[in-house]
Amino acid sequence: METTEEHSRRRHKRSNGEHYNAVSVDRLSDLPDSLLCHILSFLPTRFSVRTSILGQRWRHLWSYVTNLVFRNNSQDAINKVLYLHKHRNINTFSLTDGVGCNVNQIGTWITYAVARNVQNLDLYCCRYKIALPRCLFTCETLVDLKLDSCGVIPNGGAAGALFLPRLKKLHLIRLRYEAEESLPHLLSGCPMLEELTVCLFVSSYPRKISSPTIKRLAISLHLDGTASRNQLDYDRRLEIDTPRLFLYSRSVVEFIGGLHNVKCLRLELSHCTEMVDLLYSAWRSISFRNLTELKLSSDCLFLLKFLEKADNLEILTLSQGGDAKWIQPKQVPTCLLSRLRAIKLVGVRGKEYEFAIMRYLLLNARVLERMEIIYPREKIEIMLKEISRFERGSKACKVAFISKGVRGSAKLS
């Protein structure tokens, strides 16, 4: 039975918060070390280290945390943490601009993380021009790699020089590239890659992005200190070959919409009829005002959207990728009335919808100078007979029939 004095003492402790604090500490202390380490892994490393003052049990607990997150820590502090860290594996290593760090020391830390089977590596070091260690680009455990404003991507021309067999996410933000083939070589060494984000400098960026596995792609171009706005007009072309990306209709529509400032665009799309409804809703506020040359391989319905949105289009190359029915627009696109002067139709097979497209373009392209039709050799009589009947909106227009596979073979009408 509790005495009056004991009851009074317990009430006094409760009023001062001592009772509830004791209960809370006891509950936390009852958790296994593995769970406590998991909880600490959500904290920046400087805060997880501070828990060592909570008691004897907490003294070394932080050193078994598998996430190491450094935000503006000093070089000495980072070195001490890595020296005392006891776990053999690192799940996440994140470094944001250390204070007073030696560039060689940063490379050593990256090597340390790679040696401990790091899975997620996030580096942001805009203050330093660091040399990324080669072992980073042959790490067999990396799943997610983010590099922002730090170092140079090596060329890695030799087979196996750049190989990240488990990498699924790659973010390359404002980096330099040792050679034009640096990024293609890196991507070819990532057989599991699903997501790619690249932020490139206008003055120097790779000309090709190719991967058979990428499902999500984000690209942005930025001026840097060595570039001027005039460089935006340079003939710099970026070839994108990511066939798996095009399985995701909405992603494709949003991606193409992000290219609204380009002057020359080449797109190869197949089975894209299901995207048309998305186009009508997603492209209402988008226009390709700078687009003057379009090379398009797709269903004809996709062509319509570009004609409607590219008022300054001058050159069109069209390869049919399907048998979609041609639907004549209710209003003639502006580019046909005042800009489009050259059309090239590739792989014409004499299909009904192909003649419908040719009839429409010849009738409505008011300043058209030349239409080139590349066709199978055996179709010449059909082509000449049909197209000779089509009315032309431009009196200056010449139609050239070029037999596929026969160089220099052409007939004019």
Short mmCIF file of C-alpha atoms in Angstrom, two decimals:
data_model
loop_
_atom_site.label_atom_id
_atom_site.label_comp_id
_atom_site.label_asym_id
_atom_site.label_seq_id
_atom_site.Cartn_x
_atom_site.Cartn_y
_atom_site.Cartn_z
CA MET A 1 0.00 0.00 0.00
CA GLU A 2 1.39 3.44 -0.96
CA THR A 3 1.94 5.76 2.00
CA THR A 4 0.80 9.37 2.02
CA GLU A 5 4.42 10.55 1.81
CA GLU A 6 5.19 8.32 -1.22
CA HIS A 7 2.00 9.45 -2.91
CA SER A 8 2.94 13.09 -2.38
CA ARG A 9 6.45 12.50 -3.78
CA ARG A 10 5.09 10.80 -6.91
CA ARG A 11 2.65 13.67 -7.53
CA HIS A 12 5.49 16.15 -7.18
CA LYS A 13 7.57 14.31 -9.81
CA ARG A 14 4.60 14.16 -12.16
CA SER A 15 4.00 17.91 -11.83
CA ASN A 16 7.64 18.58 -12.77
CA GLY A 17 7.43 16.32 -15.84
CA GLU A 18 9.95 13.85 -14.41
CA HIS A 19 7.59 10.92 -14.47
CA TYR A 20 6.63 11.32 -18.13
CA ASN A 21 10.22 11.91 -19.23
CA ALA A 22 11.30 8.74 -17.43
CA VAL A 23 8.57 6.74 -19.11
CA SER A 24 9.50 8.13 -22.54
CA VAL A 25 13.20 7.34 -22.09
CA ASP A 26 12.37 3.86 -20.88
CA ARG A 27 10.20 3.18 -23.91
CA LEU A 28 12.89 4.36 -26.31
CA SER A 29 15.56 2.38 -24.50
CA ASP A 30 13.50 -0.76 -24.84
CA LEU A 31 13.83 -0.65 -28.62
CA PRO A 32 16.51 -2.88 -30.23
CA ASP A 33 19.70 -1.28 -31.50
CA SER A 34 18.79 -2.00 -35.13
CA LEU A 35 15.57 0.00 -34.82
CA LEU A 36 17.30 2.87 -33.02
CA CYS A 37 19.91 3.00 -35.79
CA HIS A 38 17.11 3.09 -38.36
CA ILE A 39 15.55 6.06 -36.55
CA LEU A 40 18.91 7.85 -36.44
CA SER A 41 19.39 7.27 -40.16
CA PHE A 42 16.73 9.92 -40.88
CA LEU A 43 18.83 12.62 -39.18
CA PRO A 44 21.75 14.55 -40.62
CA THR A 45 24.91 12.91 -39.34
CA ARG A 46 25.88 15.83 -37.09
CA PHE A 47 22.65 15.31 -35.13
CA SER A 48 22.89 11.54 -34.91
CA VAL A 49 26.43 11.93 -33.51
CA ARG A 50 25.11 14.24 -30.79
CA THR A 51 22.93 11.43 -29.39
CA SER A 52 26.13 9.91 -27.99
CA ILE A 53 25.73 12.16 -24.93
CA LEU A 54 22.40 10.55 -23.97
CA GLY A 55 24.04 7.71 -22.09
CA GLN A 56 26.41 4.75 -22.22
CA ARG A 57 24.18 2.77 -24.57
CA TRP A 58 23.99 5.67 -27.02
CA ARG A 59 27.70 6.40 -27.02
CA HIS A 60 28.59 4.39 -30.12
CA LEU A 61 25.13 3.73 -31.56
CA TRP A 62 25.42 6.45 -34.22
CA SER A 63 28.54 4.77 -35.65
CA TYR A 64 26.41 1.86 -36.92
CA VAL A 65 24.00 4.09 -38.86
CA THR A 66 24.19 3.29 -42.59
CA ASN A 67 23.16 6.76 -43.82
CA LEU A 68 25.88 9.42 -43.70
CA VAL A 69 24.52 12.88 -44.53
CA PHE A 70 26.91 15.84 -44.34
CA ARG A 71 25.62 19.38 -44.80
CA ASN A 72 28.31 22.09 -44.68
CA ASN A 73 30.43 20.15 -42.21
CA SER A 74 34.11 20.86 -41.75
CA GLN A 75 36.74 18.56 -43.18
CA ASP A 76 37.94 17.57 -39.69
CA ALA A 77 34.40 16.71 -38.59
CA ILE A 78 33.79 14.51 -41.63
CA ASN A 79 37.15 12.76 -41.25
CA LYS A 80 36.42 12.01 -37.59
CA VAL A 81 33.00 10.56 -38.38
CA LEU A 82 34.38 8.31 -41.12
CA TYR A 83 37.26 7.20 -38.87
CA LEU A 84 34.85 6.18 -36.08
CA HIS A 85 32.14 4.72 -38.32
CA LYS A 86 31.86 0.99 -37.72
CA HIS A 87 29.30 -0.42 -40.16
CA ARG A 88 30.78 -2.27 -43.13
CA ASN A 89 28.10 -1.04 -45.54
CA ILE A 90 26.79 2.42 -46.39
CA ASN A 91 23.28 2.83 -47.70
CA THR A 92 23.42 6.58 -48.41
CA PHE A 93 26.39 8.94 -48.59
CA SER A 94 25.38 12.56 -49.10
CA LEU A 95 27.75 15.54 -49.15
CA THR A 96 26.80 19.17 -49.66
CA ASP A 97 29.67 21.67 -49.81
CA GLY A 98 31.98 20.88 -46.92
CA VAL A 99 33.60 23.87 -45.20
CA GLY A 100 37.30 24.36 -45.91
CA CYS A 101 37.66 20.96 -47.58
CA ASN A 102 40.62 19.85 -49.66
CA VAL A 103 39.52 18.71 -53.13
CA ASN A 104 41.65 15.57 -52.86
CA GLN A 105 40.01 14.80 -49.54
CA ILE A 106 36.58 14.83 -51.18
CA GLY A 107 37.79 12.23 -53.66
CA THR A 108 39.02 10.12 -50.74
CA TRP A 109 35.58 10.26 -49.10
CA ILE A 110 33.93 9.10 -52.32
CA THR A 111 36.39 6.21 -52.51
CA TYR A 112 35.57 5.38 -48.88
CA ALA A 113 31.85 5.19 -49.66
CA VAL A 114 32.43 3.03 -52.75
CA ALA A 115 34.61 0.64 -50.74
CA ARG A 116 31.71 0.21 -48.29
CA ASN A 117 29.20 -0.79 -50.94
CA VAL A 118 27.34 2.51 -51.10
CA GLN A 119 23.91 2.31 -52.77
CA ASN A 120 22.88 5.97 -52.91
CA LEU A 121 25.44 8.70 -53.53
CA ASP A 122 24.50 12.39 -53.59
CA LEU A 123 27.20 15.05 -54.15
CA TYR A 124 26.80 18.81 -54.41
CA CYS A 125 30.16 20.59 -54.40
CA CYS A 126 29.84 23.85 -56.33
CA ARG A 127 32.68 25.45 -54.34
CA TYR A 128 35.24 22.89 -55.45
CA LYS A 129 36.63 21.59 -58.73
CA ILE A 130 37.06 18.00 -57.68
CA ALA A 131 38.40 15.02 -59.60
CA LEU A 132 35.84 12.26 -59.39
CA PRO A 133 37.66 8.98 -58.66
CA ARG A 134 37.45 6.30 -61.36
CA CYS A 135 36.13 3.76 -58.85
CA LEU A 136 32.88 5.77 -58.70
CA PHE A 137 32.11 4.80 -62.31
CA THR A 138 32.69 1.09 -61.75
CA CYS A 139 30.80 0.77 -58.47
CA GLU A 140 28.79 -2.47 -58.53
CA THR A 141 26.43 -1.50 -55.69
CA LEU A 142 25.23 1.97 -56.73
CA VAL A 143 21.48 2.23 -57.32
CA ASP A 144 21.01 6.01 -57.22
CA LEU A 145 23.70 8.53 -58.23
CA LYS A 146 23.28 12.32 -58.07
CA LEU A 147 26.16 14.59 -59.08
CA ASP A 148 25.58 18.34 -58.94
CA SER A 149 28.19 20.96 -59.88
CA CYS A 150 31.12 18.69 -59.16
CA GLY A 151 33.80 17.21 -61.34
CA VAL A 152 34.07 15.92 -64.89
CA ILE A 153 32.47 12.84 -66.41
CA PRO A 154 35.36 10.82 -67.94
CA ASN A 155 35.34 9.56 -71.49
CA GLY A 156 35.75 5.88 -70.66
CA GLY A 157 36.16 4.74 -74.25
CA ALA A 158 37.58 1.35 -73.30
CA ALA A 159 35.09 -1.47 -72.70
CA GLY A 160 34.16 -1.72 -69.04
CA ALA A 161 35.81 1.60 -68.12
CA LEU A 162 32.38 2.94 -67.09
CA PHE A 163 30.15 0.22 -65.66
CA LEU A 164 27.40 0.62 -63.06
CA PRO A 165 25.48 -2.67 -63.30
CA ARG A 166 22.78 -1.89 -60.68
CA LEU A 167 22.25 1.83 -61.26
CA LYS A 168 18.56 2.75 -61.75
CA LYS A 169 18.54 6.54 -61.18
CA LEU A 170 21.13 8.97 -62.55
CA HIS A 171 21.06 12.75 -62.05
CA LEU A 172 23.83 14.77 -63.72
CA ILE A 173 23.44 18.47 -62.94
CA ARG A 174 25.73 21.18 -64.35
CA LEU A 175 28.71 18.90 -64.95
CA ARG A 176 31.54 18.96 -67.47
CA TYR A 177 32.28 16.14 -69.90
CA GLU A 178 35.76 15.04 -70.85
CA ALA A 179 34.63 14.29 -74.39
CA GLU A 180 31.50 14.37 -76.51
CA GLU A 181 31.16 10.61 -76.05
CA SER A 182 31.46 10.72 -72.25
CA LEU A 183 27.72 10.59 -71.59
CA PRO A 184 26.95 7.95 -74.26
CA HIS A 185 29.73 5.75 -72.86
CA LEU A 186 28.41 6.19 -69.32
CA LEU A 187 24.84 5.35 -70.33
CA SER A 188 25.97 2.27 -72.24
CA GLY A 189 27.54 1.05 -68.99
CA CYS A 190 24.22 1.29 -67.07
CA PRO A 191 22.16 -1.74 -68.19
CA MET A 192 19.50 -1.24 -65.47
CA LEU A 193 19.00 2.53 -65.78
CA GLU A 194 15.34 3.65 -65.56
CA GLU A 195 15.50 7.37 -64.74
CA LEU A 196 17.82 10.02 -66.16
CA THR A 197 17.95 13.72 -65.34
CA VAL A 198 20.55 15.88 -67.07
CA CYS A 199 21.12 19.62 -66.74
CA LEU A 200 23.54 20.64 -69.50
CA PHE A 201 25.55 23.75 -70.30
CA VAL A 202 24.79 25.34 -73.66
CA SER A 203 28.48 25.91 -74.44
CA SER A 204 29.35 22.21 -74.31
CA TYR A 205 27.00 19.29 -74.07
CA PRO A 206 26.87 15.75 -75.46
CA ARG A 207 25.10 15.32 -78.78
CA LYS A 208 23.50 11.97 -78.03
CA ILE A 209 21.46 10.39 -75.25
CA SER A 210 20.84 6.71 -75.88
CA SER A 211 19.52 4.00 -73.59
CA PRO A 212 17.21 1.01 -74.21
CA THR A 213 16.01 0.94 -70.59
CA ILE A 214 15.18 4.54 -69.61
CA LYS A 215 11.54 5.07 -68.61
CA ARG A 216 11.78 8.67 -67.32
CA LEU A 217 13.87 11.42 -68.87
CA ALA A 218 14.32 15.10 -67.97
CA ILE A 219 16.63 17.44 -69.89
CA SER A 220 17.37 21.14 -69.37
CA LEU A 221 19.89 23.51 -70.94
CA HIS A 222 21.57 26.40 -69.12
CA LEU A 223 24.00 29.17 -69.91
CA ASP A 224 27.28 29.14 -68.04
CA GLY A 225 30.03 31.68 -67.45
CA THR A 226 31.76 30.90 -70.75
CA ALA A 227 28.64 31.10 -72.89
CA SER A 228 26.58 33.92 -74.28
CA ARG A 229 22.95 34.01 -75.30
CA ASN A 230 24.06 34.00 -78.94
CA GLN A 231 25.18 30.41 -78.44
CA LEU A 232 21.53 29.41 -78.22
CA ASP A 233 21.51 29.89 -82.02
CA TYR A 234 24.44 27.54 -82.62
CA ASP A 235 23.87 24.40 -84.66
CA ARG A 236 23.98 22.06 -81.67
CA ARG A 237 21.84 18.97 -82.05
CA LEU A 238 20.87 16.52 -79.36
CA GLU A 239 19.89 13.06 -80.56
CA ILE A 240 17.65 11.12 -78.17
CA ASP A 241 17.28 7.37 -78.58
CA THR A 242 15.18 6.02 -75.71
CA PRO A 243 12.66 3.54 -77.17
CA ARG A 244 11.28 2.35 -73.85
CA LEU A 245 10.37 5.89 -72.86
CA PHE A 246 7.77 5.96 -75.60
CA LEU A 247 5.75 3.25 -73.90
CA TYR A 248 4.56 5.94 -71.52
CA SER A 249 2.23 8.22 -73.48
CA ARG A 250 1.85 11.04 -70.97
CA SER A 251 5.59 11.19 -70.34
CA VAL A 252 6.22 11.47 -74.08
CA VAL A 253 3.68 14.27 -74.52
CA GLU A 254 5.11 16.24 -71.59
CA PHE A 255 8.66 15.66 -72.81
CA ILE A 256 7.94 16.84 -76.35
CA GLY A 257 6.12 19.86 -74.93
CA GLY A 258 9.33 20.74 -73.09
CA LEU A 259 11.08 21.09 -76.47
CA HIS A 260 8.95 24.07 -77.51
CA ASN A 261 11.97 26.36 -78.08
CA VAL A 262 13.88 24.15 -80.54
CA LYS A 263 14.49 25.20 -84.15
CA CYS A 264 15.10 21.76 -85.65
CA LEU A 265 13.39 18.63 -84.34
CA ARG A 266 13.58 15.00 -85.38
CA LEU A 267 11.13 12.55 -83.80
CA GLU A 268 10.57 8.87 -84.49
CA LEU A 269 7.38 7.63 -82.87
CA SER A 270 5.40 4.48 -83.51
CA HIS A 271 1.88 3.48 -82.48
CA CYS A 272 1.24 6.95 -81.07
CA THR A 273 -2.44 7.21 -81.98
CA GLU A 274 -3.36 6.75 -78.32
CA MET A 275 -1.49 9.98 -77.50
CA VAL A 276 -3.74 12.24 -79.59
CA ASP A 277 -6.29 12.82 -76.83
CA LEU A 278 -3.46 13.71 -74.45
CA LEU A 279 -2.04 16.12 -77.01
CA TYR A 280 -5.26 18.08 -77.27
CA SER A 281 -5.35 18.66 -73.52
CA ALA A 282 -1.62 18.98 -72.80
CA TRP A 283 -0.66 21.24 -75.75
CA ARG A 284 -3.39 23.85 -75.55
CA SER A 285 -1.01 26.48 -74.22
CA ILE A 286 2.15 25.27 -76.02
CA SER A 287 3.45 26.51 -79.36
CA PHE A 288 6.62 25.68 -81.29
CA ARG A 289 7.23 29.21 -82.54
CA ASN A 290 10.94 28.70 -83.21
CA LEU A 291 10.51 25.42 -85.07
CA THR A 292 11.51 25.80 -88.73
CA GLU A 293 12.44 22.21 -89.64
CA LEU A 294 10.62 19.05 -88.57
CA LYS A 295 11.56 15.45 -89.37
CA LEU A 296 8.73 13.26 -88.17
CA SER A 297 8.14 9.53 -88.33
CA SER A 298 4.71 8.85 -86.87
CA ASP A 299 1.03 8.38 -87.47
CA CYS A 300 -0.46 11.25 -89.49
CA LEU A 301 -2.61 12.36 -86.55
CA PHE A 302 0.53 13.36 -84.70
CA LEU A 303 1.55 15.51 -87.67
CA LEU A 304 -1.61 17.57 -87.33
CA LYS A 305 -0.67 18.80 -83.88
CA PHE A 306 2.70 20.04 -85.07
CA LEU A 307 1.22 21.83 -88.06
CA GLU A 308 -1.23 23.60 -85.77
CA LYS A 309 1.43 24.58 -83.23
CA ALA A 310 4.41 25.43 -85.49
CA ASP A 311 3.43 28.65 -87.27
CA ASN A 312 6.95 29.21 -88.68
CA LEU A 313 7.62 25.71 -90.00
CA GLU A 314 9.46 25.87 -93.35
CA ILE A 315 10.76 22.35 -93.99
CA LEU A 316 8.85 19.12 -93.32
CA THR A 317 10.08 15.55 -93.72
CA LEU A 318 7.40 12.96 -93.02
CA SER A 319 7.77 9.18 -92.73
CA GLN A 320 4.57 7.30 -92.05
CA GLY A 321 4.64 4.98 -89.06
CA GLY A 322 1.11 3.61 -89.22
CA ASP A 323 -2.15 3.44 -91.12
CA ALA A 324 -4.06 6.00 -89.10
CA LYS A 325 -6.99 7.64 -90.88
CA TRP A 326 -6.32 11.18 -92.11
CA ILE A 327 -8.67 13.71 -90.57
CA GLN A 328 -8.67 17.02 -92.39
CA PRO A 329 -8.28 20.01 -90.05
CA LYS A 330 -11.20 22.42 -89.80
CA GLN A 331 -8.83 25.37 -90.16
CA VAL A 332 -5.71 25.54 -92.34
CA PRO A 333 -2.59 25.86 -90.13
CA THR A 334 -0.71 29.16 -90.38
CA CYS A 335 2.54 27.52 -91.51
CA LEU A 336 0.83 26.13 -94.64
CA LEU A 337 -0.53 29.52 -95.62
CA SER A 338 2.67 31.52 -95.23
CA ARG A 339 5.81 29.52 -94.38
CA LEU A 340 6.07 25.90 -95.52
CA ARG A 341 8.22 25.78 -98.67
CA ALA A 342 9.64 22.23 -98.80
CA ILE A 343 8.05 18.85 -98.09
CA LYS A 344 9.65 15.43 -98.28
CA LEU A 345 7.51 12.30 -98.00
CA VAL A 346 9.53 9.15 -97.32
CA GLY A 347 8.44 5.57 -97.93
CA VAL A 348 5.16 6.34 -99.68
CA ARG A 349 3.38 3.06 -100.50
CA GLY A 350 0.33 4.28 -102.37
CA LYS A 351 -2.08 3.98 -99.42
CA GLU A 352 -5.34 5.91 -99.48
CA TYR A 353 -4.49 8.03 -96.42
CA GLU A 354 -1.11 8.93 -97.98
CA PHE A 355 -2.83 10.36 -101.04
CA ALA A 356 -5.21 12.24 -98.72
CA ILE A 357 -2.25 13.86 -96.96
CA MET A 358 -0.57 14.78 -100.26
CA ARG A 359 -3.79 16.20 -101.66
CA TYR A 360 -4.31 18.35 -98.57
CA LEU A 361 -0.73 19.63 -98.42
CA LEU A 362 -0.54 20.48 -102.12
CA LEU A 363 -3.85 22.33 -101.98
CA ASN A 364 -3.20 24.37 -98.84
CA ALA A 365 0.57 25.01 -98.84
CA ARG A 366 0.37 28.42 -100.55
CA VAL A 367 4.13 29.14 -100.73
CA LEU A 368 5.33 25.56 -101.30
CA GLU A 369 8.25 25.35 -103.72
CA ARG A 370 8.96 21.61 -103.81
CA MET A 371 7.41 18.33 -102.72
CA GLU A 372 9.68 15.30 -102.86
CA ILE A 373 8.06 11.86 -102.83
CA ILE A 374 10.23 8.80 -102.20
CA TYR A 375 8.37 5.68 -103.26
CA PRO A 376 8.93 2.00 -104.20
CA ARG A 377 9.94 1.73 -107.83
CA GLU A 378 6.94 -0.32 -108.87
CA LYS A 379 4.49 2.38 -107.70
CA ILE A 380 5.46 5.09 -110.20
CA GLU A 381 2.43 4.76 -112.47
CA ILE A 382 0.02 4.90 -109.54
CA MET A 383 1.78 7.97 -108.11
CA LEU A 384 1.83 9.92 -111.37
CA LYS A 385 -1.79 9.12 -112.18
CA GLU A 386 -3.15 10.09 -108.77
CA ILE A 387 -1.10 13.18 -108.04
CA SER A 388 -1.58 14.67 -111.50
CA ARG A 389 -5.20 15.19 -110.49
CA PHE A 390 -4.44 17.15 -107.31
CA GLU A 391 -4.96 20.90 -107.28
CA ARG A 392 -1.99 22.96 -106.09
CA GLY A 393 -2.27 26.05 -103.95
CA SER A 394 1.19 27.23 -105.01
CA LYS A 395 1.81 27.81 -108.72
CA ALA A 396 5.58 27.60 -108.09
CA CYS A 397 5.43 24.13 -106.59
CA LYS A 398 7.28 21.27 -108.29
CA VAL A 399 6.66 17.63 -107.36
CA ALA A 400 9.65 15.29 -107.62
CA PHE A 401 9.18 11.51 -107.65
CA ILE A 402 12.30 9.70 -106.45
CA SER A 403 12.43 5.93 -106.72
CA LYS A 404 13.60 4.34 -103.47
CA GLY A 405 17.03 2.78 -103.76
CA VAL A 406 17.81 4.33 -107.17
CA ARG A 407 20.18 7.26 -106.75
CA GLY A 408 19.47 10.21 -109.00
CA SER A 409 16.24 8.78 -110.33
CA ALA A 410 13.55 11.46 -110.35
CA LYS A 411 10.52 12.58 -112.30
CA LEU A 412 9.06 16.07 -112.08
CA SER A 413 5.50 17.19 -112.47
#
